[in-house]
Amino acid sequence: MASARLKYLSLGVLVFQTTSLVLTMRYSRTLQAEGPRYLASSAVVVAEVMKILACVLLVFKEHSYSMRALNSILRQEILHKPLETLKLAIPSGIYTLQNNLLYVALSNLDAATYQVTYQLKILTTALFSVSMLGRRLGVYQWLSLLILMAGVALVQWPSESAAGPEKEARSAGSQFVGVTAVLVACCSSGFAGVYFEKILKESKQSVWVRNIQLGMFGLVFGLFGMLAYDGERVRESGMFQGYNTITWTVVALQALGGLVIAAVIKYADNILKGFATSLSIILSTLISYFLLQDFDPSSVFFLGAVLVITATFLYGYEGKPPANPSRA
């Protein structure tokens, strides 16, 4: 009974985290407000700081709230093992790029299209798992990947628009930028996730300590990216320009979402994760259409979404899918 409750709680948390992050991020990037819009590069940096602090607290809790034990484990695992720590620089840099790309994607795509297209990370994770970890995929898994590609292709199929040619051209340009950002994010997610999994399997260290190491590099890469890309605007108005309640909500969801998923994922089997993905896509579609009003679904989109949802379930049908450890 308790196990069943935990499963349903896991389902609720997974659906809430994936849906709320996408919708609030999309809303924050399209909201018409006075003054400058917040900088996506700044939000990525602040999220890294939150993740590091959250992981330090979790390590602190793991060691019975002992400051001496916390200090010892951080020095031993981070300062005294520089080569092990440096291994995390590669996935950390890729994750930082990915986080910035998600802001670009949701600035140019509606939440529903983004949610469906981003499921291509299943394909990239599977391919990297086969090539880097030597995993073997079953017949159902290969079939699901083909269905997944067909579904995403249908979702991106151009639909007839009643808008004028100028607006339509502008919309097509925005969609191209958004889809490109999602595709690059899918590739980076697949590679970084499998690479991180490989590192975790080669060591017995706590996943929270590994996430602190990731966060440290992520903070450095994020600051460098912010100063390189938005340096002038930061000097003019500060890195917290345009921040409001919605912005802080987005940052908190992005920072803590991975930690929440990592905590509940052990209770979520493949079918449950499939349900979570499917419900998240459906909720994103409904909220984009009725509340955000930035999405007008076509019959081709619905067909593509059904194929993607089917592929998600089918992928978990035979054996275990390649794990993509949650990067907090």
mmCIF file of C-alpha atoms in Angstrom:
data_model
loop_
_atom_site.group_PDB
_atom_site.id
_atom_site.type_symbol
_atom_site.label_atom_id
_atom_site.label_comp_id
_atom_site.label_asym_id
_atom_site.label_seq_id
_atom_site.Cartn_x
_atom_site.Cartn_y
_atom_site.Cartn_z
ATOM 1 C CA MET A 1 0.000 0.000 0.000
ATOM 2 C CA ALA A 2 2.796 2.403 0.966
ATOM 3 C CA SER A 3 4.707 1.411 -2.178
ATOM 4 C CA ALA A 4 1.670 2.186 -4.361
ATOM 5 C CA ARG A 5 1.274 5.573 -2.698
ATOM 6 C CA LEU A 6 4.936 6.366 -3.343
ATOM 7 C CA LYS A 7 4.507 5.410 -7.001
ATOM 8 C CA TYR A 8 1.541 7.725 -7.450
ATOM 9 C CA LEU A 9 3.355 10.470 -5.541
ATOM 10 C CA SER A 10 6.324 9.979 -7.885
ATOM 11 C CA LEU A 11 4.005 10.233 -10.872
ATOM 12 C CA GLY A 12 2.515 13.478 -9.556
ATOM 13 C CA VAL A 13 5.917 15.011 -8.811
ATOM 14 C CA LEU A 14 7.342 14.051 -12.224
ATOM 15 C CA VAL A 15 4.338 15.468 -14.072
ATOM 16 C CA PHE A 16 4.333 18.661 -11.986
ATOM 17 C CA GLN A 17 8.059 19.297 -12.411
ATOM 18 C CA THR A 18 8.263 18.685 -16.167
ATOM 19 C CA THR A 19 5.049 20.559 -16.970
ATOM 20 C CA SER A 20 5.463 23.526 -14.638
ATOM 21 C CA LEU A 21 9.068 24.205 -15.669
ATOM 22 C CA VAL A 22 8.254 24.268 -19.373
ATOM 23 C CA LEU A 23 5.098 26.379 -18.988
ATOM 24 C CA THR A 24 6.553 28.919 -16.555
ATOM 25 C CA MET A 25 9.706 29.261 -18.651
ATOM 26 C CA ARG A 26 7.643 29.801 -21.795
ATOM 27 C CA TYR A 27 5.406 32.316 -20.008
ATOM 28 C CA SER A 28 8.389 34.198 -18.572
ATOM 29 C CA ARG A 29 10.009 34.482 -22.025
ATOM 30 C CA THR A 30 6.858 35.806 -23.730
ATOM 31 C CA LEU A 31 5.439 37.977 -20.942
ATOM 32 C CA GLN A 32 5.125 41.623 -21.958
ATOM 33 C CA ALA A 33 6.392 43.611 -18.975
ATOM 34 C CA GLU A 34 7.848 47.043 -18.380
ATOM 35 C CA GLY A 35 11.624 47.328 -18.401
ATOM 36 C CA PRO A 36 14.188 44.851 -19.737
ATOM 37 C CA ARG A 37 13.526 41.117 -19.897
ATOM 38 C CA TYR A 38 15.616 38.972 -17.571
ATOM 39 C CA LEU A 39 18.786 37.464 -19.005
ATOM 40 C CA ALA A 40 18.609 33.718 -19.659
ATOM 41 C CA SER A 41 22.374 33.437 -19.063
ATOM 42 C CA SER A 42 21.899 35.048 -15.625
ATOM 43 C CA ALA A 43 19.078 32.639 -14.752
ATOM 44 C CA VAL A 44 21.355 29.684 -15.598
ATOM 45 C CA VAL A 45 24.068 31.030 -13.262
ATOM 46 C CA VAL A 46 21.637 31.599 -10.373
ATOM 47 C CA ALA A 47 20.198 28.086 -10.867
ATOM 48 C CA GLU A 48 23.705 26.604 -10.586
ATOM 49 C CA VAL A 49 24.265 28.426 -7.278
ATOM 50 C CA MET A 50 20.932 27.075 -5.958
ATOM 51 C CA LYS A 51 21.839 23.530 -7.050
ATOM 52 C CA ILE A 52 25.214 23.650 -5.323
ATOM 53 C CA LEU A 53 23.671 24.913 -2.075
ATOM 54 C CA ALA A 54 20.902 22.280 -2.226
ATOM 55 C CA CYS A 55 23.413 19.461 -2.832
ATOM 56 C CA VAL A 56 25.673 20.667 -0.002
ATOM 57 C CA LEU A 57 22.644 20.543 2.318
ATOM 58 C CA LEU A 58 21.831 17.002 1.146
ATOM 59 C CA VAL A 59 25.420 15.831 1.757
ATOM 60 C CA PHE A 60 25.229 17.543 5.167
ATOM 61 C CA LYS A 61 22.039 15.568 5.912
ATOM 62 C CA GLU A 62 23.616 12.294 4.664
ATOM 63 C CA HIS A 63 26.385 12.715 7.247
ATOM 64 C CA SER A 64 24.070 13.309 10.215
ATOM 65 C CA TYR A 65 24.358 17.092 10.074
ATOM 66 C CA SER A 66 28.024 16.996 11.038
ATOM 67 C CA MET A 67 30.046 20.015 9.834
ATOM 68 C CA ARG A 68 33.270 18.088 10.374
ATOM 69 C CA ALA A 69 32.083 15.191 8.198
ATOM 70 C CA LEU A 70 30.826 17.609 5.522
ATOM 71 C CA ASN A 71 34.133 19.474 5.447
ATOM 72 C CA SER A 72 36.060 16.184 5.307
ATOM 73 C CA ILE A 73 34.028 14.666 2.464
ATOM 74 C CA LEU A 74 34.165 17.827 0.333
ATOM 75 C CA ARG A 75 37.927 18.191 0.765
ATOM 76 C CA GLN A 76 38.557 14.491 0.201
ATOM 77 C CA GLU A 77 36.373 14.136 -2.899
ATOM 78 C CA ILE A 78 36.852 17.528 -4.553
ATOM 79 C CA LEU A 79 40.195 19.042 -3.525
ATOM 80 C CA HIS A 80 42.203 15.836 -3.022
ATOM 81 C CA LYS A 81 40.996 14.192 -6.246
ATOM 82 C CA PRO A 82 41.529 16.888 -8.886
ATOM 83 C CA LEU A 83 41.573 14.459 -11.833
ATOM 84 C CA GLU A 84 38.285 12.880 -10.762
ATOM 85 C CA THR A 85 36.780 16.340 -10.374
ATOM 86 C CA LEU A 86 38.080 17.442 -13.796
ATOM 87 C CA LYS A 87 36.223 14.541 -15.440
ATOM 88 C CA LEU A 88 33.001 16.376 -14.608
ATOM 89 C CA ALA A 89 34.061 19.457 -16.599
ATOM 90 C CA ILE A 90 32.932 17.906 -19.910
ATOM 91 C CA PRO A 91 29.317 17.033 -18.976
ATOM 92 C CA SER A 92 29.069 20.231 -16.933
ATOM 93 C CA GLY A 93 29.993 22.417 -19.911
ATOM 94 C CA ILE A 94 27.498 20.545 -22.086
ATOM 95 C CA TYR A 95 24.732 20.847 -19.476
ATOM 96 C CA THR A 96 25.377 24.599 -19.211
ATOM 97 C CA LEU A 97 25.010 24.901 -22.989
ATOM 98 C CA GLN A 98 21.849 22.791 -22.836
ATOM 99 C CA ASN A 99 20.262 24.939 -20.118
ATOM 100 C CA ASN A 100 20.876 28.092 -22.162
ATOM 101 C CA LEU A 101 19.462 26.405 -25.276
ATOM 102 C CA LEU A 102 16.221 25.535 -23.473
ATOM 103 C CA TYR A 103 15.600 29.237 -22.858
ATOM 104 C CA VAL A 104 16.248 29.914 -26.558
ATOM 105 C CA ALA A 105 13.884 27.093 -27.534
ATOM 106 C CA LEU A 106 11.033 28.248 -25.301
ATOM 107 C CA SER A 107 11.471 31.840 -26.474
ATOM 108 C CA ASN A 108 10.662 30.625 -29.993
ATOM 109 C CA LEU A 109 8.418 27.566 -29.586
ATOM 110 C CA ASP A 110 5.140 27.028 -27.760
ATOM 111 C CA ALA A 111 5.289 24.680 -24.763
ATOM 112 C CA ALA A 112 3.427 21.803 -26.469
ATOM 113 C CA THR A 113 5.683 21.690 -29.548
ATOM 114 C CA TYR A 114 8.745 21.955 -27.333
ATOM 115 C CA GLN A 115 7.581 19.136 -25.041
ATOM 116 C CA VAL A 116 6.964 16.717 -27.913
ATOM 117 C CA THR A 117 10.139 17.592 -29.838
ATOM 118 C CA TYR A 118 12.323 17.348 -26.735
ATOM 119 C CA GLN A 119 11.391 13.663 -26.429
ATOM 120 C CA LEU A 120 14.040 13.090 -29.121
ATOM 121 C CA LYS A 121 16.439 12.958 -26.169
ATOM 122 C CA ILE A 122 15.242 9.330 -25.830
ATOM 123 C CA LEU A 123 16.746 8.654 -29.272
ATOM 124 C CA THR A 124 20.049 10.442 -28.583
ATOM 125 C CA THR A 125 20.403 8.822 -25.145
ATOM 126 C CA ALA A 126 19.779 5.387 -26.662
ATOM 127 C CA LEU A 127 22.328 5.892 -29.446
ATOM 128 C CA PHE A 128 24.997 7.200 -27.059
ATOM 129 C CA SER A 129 24.273 4.310 -24.672
ATOM 130 C CA VAL A 130 24.836 1.816 -27.479
ATOM 131 C CA SER A 131 28.071 3.474 -28.626
ATOM 132 C CA MET A 132 29.578 4.499 -25.248
ATOM 133 C CA LEU A 133 28.282 1.859 -22.826
ATOM 134 C CA GLY A 134 27.897 -1.072 -25.222
ATOM 135 C CA ARG A 135 24.193 -1.466 -24.420
ATOM 136 C CA ARG A 136 21.968 -3.607 -26.613
ATOM 137 C CA LEU A 137 18.486 -2.473 -27.519
ATOM 138 C CA GLY A 138 15.611 -4.863 -28.077
ATOM 139 C CA VAL A 139 13.310 -5.003 -31.100
ATOM 140 C CA TYR A 140 10.602 -2.960 -29.359
ATOM 141 C CA GLN A 141 13.104 -0.273 -28.452
ATOM 142 C CA TRP A 142 14.425 0.128 -32.002
ATOM 143 C CA LEU A 143 10.833 0.196 -33.267
ATOM 144 C CA SER A 144 9.926 2.856 -30.704
ATOM 145 C CA LEU A 145 12.829 5.040 -31.873
ATOM 146 C CA LEU A 146 11.545 4.903 -35.463
ATOM 147 C CA ILE A 147 8.025 5.794 -34.292
ATOM 148 C CA LEU A 148 9.493 8.606 -32.177
ATOM 149 C CA MET A 149 11.283 10.153 -35.172
ATOM 150 C CA ALA A 150 8.114 9.915 -37.283
ATOM 151 C CA GLY A 151 6.068 11.559 -34.509
ATOM 152 C CA VAL A 152 8.472 14.474 -34.045
ATOM 153 C CA ALA A 153 8.627 14.973 -37.833
ATOM 154 C CA LEU A 154 4.816 15.252 -37.949
ATOM 155 C CA VAL A 155 4.770 17.724 -35.038
ATOM 156 C CA GLN A 156 7.189 19.940 -36.971
ATOM 157 C CA TRP A 157 5.189 19.606 -40.196
ATOM 158 C CA PRO A 158 4.261 23.126 -41.399
ATOM 159 C CA SER A 159 0.571 23.911 -41.000
ATOM 160 C CA GLU A 160 -1.537 26.351 -42.968
ATOM 161 C CA SER A 161 -1.750 29.759 -41.342
ATOM 162 C CA ALA A 162 -4.235 32.552 -41.791
ATOM 163 C CA ALA A 163 -1.599 35.117 -40.839
ATOM 164 C CA GLY A 164 -0.051 37.480 -43.352
ATOM 165 C CA PRO A 165 3.099 36.481 -45.263
ATOM 166 C CA GLU A 166 5.348 38.767 -43.185
ATOM 167 C CA LYS A 167 4.126 37.354 -39.871
ATOM 168 C CA GLU A 168 4.243 33.818 -41.290
ATOM 169 C CA ALA A 169 7.858 34.293 -42.409
ATOM 170 C CA ARG A 170 8.789 35.688 -39.002
ATOM 171 C CA SER A 171 7.029 32.758 -37.316
ATOM 172 C CA ALA A 172 8.845 30.256 -39.559
ATOM 173 C CA GLY A 173 12.165 31.890 -38.677
ATOM 174 C CA SER A 174 11.398 31.701 -34.951
ATOM 175 C CA GLN A 175 10.329 28.063 -35.266
ATOM 176 C CA PHE A 176 13.577 27.198 -37.075
ATOM 177 C CA VAL A 177 15.630 28.797 -34.269
ATOM 178 C CA GLY A 178 13.534 27.041 -31.619
ATOM 179 C CA VAL A 179 13.680 23.602 -33.245
ATOM 180 C CA THR A 180 17.428 23.914 -33.845
ATOM 181 C CA ALA A 181 17.921 24.777 -30.175
ATOM 182 C CA VAL A 182 15.838 21.759 -29.083
ATOM 183 C CA LEU A 183 17.712 19.376 -31.411
ATOM 184 C CA VAL A 184 21.117 20.531 -30.150
ATOM 185 C CA ALA A 185 19.795 20.298 -26.556
ATOM 186 C CA CYS A 186 18.621 16.712 -27.234
ATOM 187 C CA CYS A 187 22.072 15.723 -28.518
ATOM 188 C CA SER A 188 23.819 17.390 -25.580
ATOM 189 C CA SER A 189 21.371 15.828 -23.108
ATOM 190 C CA GLY A 190 21.956 12.355 -24.522
ATOM 191 C CA PHE A 191 25.752 12.588 -24.536
ATOM 192 C CA ALA A 192 26.131 14.329 -21.167
ATOM 193 C CA GLY A 193 23.637 11.993 -19.479
ATOM 194 C CA VAL A 194 25.396 8.830 -20.684
ATOM 195 C CA TYR A 195 28.836 10.288 -19.908
ATOM 196 C CA PHE A 196 27.677 11.177 -16.376
ATOM 197 C CA GLU A 197 26.218 7.685 -15.947
ATOM 198 C CA LYS A 198 29.559 6.188 -16.961
ATOM 199 C CA ILE A 199 31.376 8.302 -14.349
ATOM 200 C CA LEU A 200 28.861 7.325 -11.651
ATOM 201 C CA LYS A 201 29.313 3.619 -12.442
ATOM 202 C CA GLU A 202 33.099 3.917 -12.240
ATOM 203 C CA SER A 203 32.993 5.439 -8.742
ATOM 204 C CA LYS A 204 31.100 4.803 -5.513
ATOM 205 C CA GLN A 205 30.735 8.433 -4.600
ATOM 206 C CA SER A 206 27.420 9.997 -3.628
ATOM 207 C CA VAL A 207 25.429 11.384 -6.543
ATOM 208 C CA TRP A 208 25.040 14.628 -4.549
ATOM 209 C CA VAL A 209 28.822 15.091 -4.315
ATOM 210 C CA ARG A 210 29.056 14.501 -8.067
ATOM 211 C CA ASN A 211 26.373 17.127 -8.585
ATOM 212 C CA ILE A 212 28.344 19.605 -6.459
ATOM 213 C CA GLN A 213 31.321 19.013 -8.766
ATOM 214 C CA LEU A 214 29.094 19.473 -11.799
ATOM 215 C CA GLY A 215 27.643 22.628 -10.297
ATOM 216 C CA MET A 216 31.058 24.153 -9.623
ATOM 217 C CA PHE A 217 32.099 23.797 -13.242
ATOM 218 C CA GLY A 218 28.610 24.811 -14.368
ATOM 219 C CA LEU A 219 28.887 28.009 -12.345
ATOM 220 C CA VAL A 220 32.248 28.856 -13.945
ATOM 221 C CA PHE A 221 31.023 28.080 -17.473
ATOM 222 C CA GLY A 222 27.759 29.934 -16.815
ATOM 223 C CA LEU A 223 29.518 33.069 -15.561
ATOM 224 C CA PHE A 224 31.877 32.998 -18.535
ATOM 225 C CA GLY A 225 28.945 32.630 -20.947
ATOM 226 C CA MET A 226 26.979 35.412 -19.242
ATOM 227 C CA LEU A 227 29.901 37.858 -19.389
ATOM 228 C CA ALA A 228 30.763 36.907 -22.970
ATOM 229 C CA TYR A 229 27.219 37.059 -24.340
ATOM 230 C CA ASP A 230 25.459 39.567 -22.049
ATOM 231 C CA GLY A 231 28.417 41.348 -20.467
ATOM 232 C CA GLU A 232 27.439 44.803 -21.682
ATOM 233 C CA ARG A 233 23.853 44.492 -20.434
ATOM 234 C CA VAL A 234 25.067 43.130 -17.079
ATOM 235 C CA ARG A 235 27.380 46.119 -16.643
ATOM 236 C CA GLU A 236 24.557 48.503 -17.532
ATOM 237 C CA SER A 237 21.679 47.092 -15.443
ATOM 238 C CA GLY A 238 23.139 44.269 -13.334
ATOM 239 C CA MET A 239 22.677 40.504 -13.641
ATOM 240 C CA PHE A 240 19.310 40.565 -11.855
ATOM 241 C CA GLN A 241 17.651 42.971 -14.300
ATOM 242 C CA GLY A 242 14.078 42.028 -15.167
ATOM 243 C CA TYR A 243 13.768 39.518 -12.326
ATOM 244 C CA ASN A 244 10.299 39.072 -10.843
ATOM 245 C CA THR A 245 8.347 36.359 -9.029
ATOM 246 C CA ILE A 246 7.895 34.318 -12.213
ATOM 247 C CA THR A 247 11.614 34.513 -13.001
ATOM 248 C CA TRP A 248 12.556 33.256 -9.531
ATOM 249 C CA THR A 249 9.982 30.463 -9.901
ATOM 250 C CA VAL A 250 11.589 29.369 -13.187
ATOM 251 C CA VAL A 251 15.071 29.454 -11.647
ATOM 252 C CA ALA A 252 13.942 27.460 -8.583
ATOM 253 C CA LEU A 253 12.147 24.861 -10.715
ATOM 254 C CA GLN A 254 15.197 24.430 -12.920
ATOM 255 C CA ALA A 255 17.586 24.261 -9.961
ATOM 256 C CA LEU A 256 15.596 21.937 -7.721
ATOM 257 C CA GLY A 257 13.689 19.955 -10.348
ATOM 258 C CA GLY A 258 16.587 17.622 -11.068
ATOM 259 C CA LEU A 259 17.060 16.982 -7.348
ATOM 260 C CA VAL A 260 13.384 16.121 -6.923
ATOM 261 C CA ILE A 261 13.444 13.727 -9.887
ATOM 262 C CA ALA A 262 16.645 12.087 -8.624
ATOM 263 C CA ALA A 263 14.974 11.536 -5.252
ATOM 264 C CA VAL A 264 11.793 9.911 -6.634
ATOM 265 C CA ILE A 265 13.107 8.137 -9.729
ATOM 266 C CA LYS A 266 13.834 4.917 -7.788
ATOM 267 C CA TYR A 267 10.087 4.519 -7.268
ATOM 268 C CA ALA A 268 9.244 5.185 -10.926
ATOM 269 C CA ASP A 269 9.370 2.274 -13.357
ATOM 270 C CA ASN A 270 9.362 2.635 -17.151
ATOM 271 C CA ILE A 271 5.575 2.555 -17.436
ATOM 272 C CA LEU A 272 5.238 5.235 -14.769
ATOM 273 C CA LYS A 273 7.776 7.452 -16.539
ATOM 274 C CA GLY A 274 5.837 6.920 -19.754
ATOM 275 C CA PHE A 275 2.635 8.036 -18.038
ATOM 276 C CA ALA A 276 4.424 11.097 -16.619
ATOM 277 C CA THR A 277 5.733 12.102 -20.053
ATOM 278 C CA SER A 278 2.354 11.561 -21.687
ATOM 279 C CA LEU A 279 0.433 13.517 -19.045
ATOM 280 C CA SER A 280 3.003 16.313 -19.228
ATOM 281 C CA ILE A 281 2.584 16.594 -23.015
ATOM 282 C CA ILE A 282 -1.218 16.599 -22.714
ATOM 283 C CA LEU A 283 -1.206 19.203 -19.922
ATOM 284 C CA SER A 284 1.260 21.413 -21.797
ATOM 285 C CA THR A 285 -0.920 21.246 -24.898
ATOM 286 C CA LEU A 286 -4.117 22.113 -23.007
ATOM 287 C CA ILE A 287 -2.569 24.958 -21.003
ATOM 288 C CA SER A 288 -0.793 26.384 -24.068
ATOM 289 C CA TYR A 289 -4.091 26.401 -25.953
ATOM 290 C CA PHE A 290 -6.510 27.590 -23.258
ATOM 291 C CA LEU A 291 -4.383 29.760 -20.946
ATOM 292 C CA LEU A 292 -1.267 30.941 -22.782
ATOM 293 C CA GLN A 293 -3.186 31.050 -26.095
ATOM 294 C CA ASP A 294 0.032 30.759 -28.103
ATOM 295 C CA PHE A 295 -0.740 27.408 -29.687
ATOM 296 C CA ASP A 296 -3.260 26.313 -32.309
ATOM 297 C CA PRO A 297 -3.008 22.519 -32.653
ATOM 298 C CA SER A 298 -3.625 20.821 -35.978
ATOM 299 C CA SER A 299 -4.667 17.242 -36.714
ATOM 300 C CA VAL A 300 -1.099 16.528 -37.869
ATOM 301 C CA PHE A 301 0.247 17.735 -34.506
ATOM 302 C CA PHE A 302 -2.144 15.440 -32.625
ATOM 303 C CA LEU A 303 -1.095 12.477 -34.774
ATOM 304 C CA GLY A 304 2.574 13.253 -34.115
ATOM 305 C CA ALA A 305 1.968 13.664 -30.378
ATOM 306 C CA VAL A 306 0.145 10.300 -30.218
ATOM 307 C CA LEU A 307 3.091 8.624 -32.010
ATOM 308 C CA VAL A 308 5.581 10.193 -29.579
ATOM 309 C CA ILE A 309 3.536 9.097 -26.555
ATOM 310 C CA THR A 310 3.226 5.579 -28.046
ATOM 311 C CA ALA A 311 6.994 5.476 -28.634
ATOM 312 C CA THR A 312 7.633 6.519 -25.020
ATOM 313 C CA PHE A 313 5.577 3.595 -23.703
ATOM 314 C CA LEU A 314 6.952 1.135 -26.248
ATOM 315 C CA TYR A 315 10.552 2.052 -25.401
ATOM 316 C CA GLY A 316 10.043 0.926 -21.800
ATOM 317 C CA TYR A 317 8.213 -2.241 -22.802
ATOM 318 C CA GLU A 318 11.221 -4.500 -23.364
ATOM 319 C CA GLY A 319 14.060 -4.422 -20.867
ATOM 320 C CA LYS A 320 15.291 -1.302 -19.190
ATOM 321 C CA PRO A 321 15.937 1.842 -21.206
ATOM 322 C CA PRO A 322 19.328 3.549 -21.053
ATOM 323 C CA ALA A 323 19.343 5.506 -17.817
ATOM 324 C CA ASN A 324 19.926 9.243 -18.111
ATOM 325 C CA PRO A 325 20.924 10.127 -14.572
ATOM 326 C CA SER A 326 19.272 13.314 -13.463
ATOM 327 C CA ARG A 327 21.732 16.105 -13.375
ATOM 328 C CA ALA A 328 20.691 18.223 -10.468
#
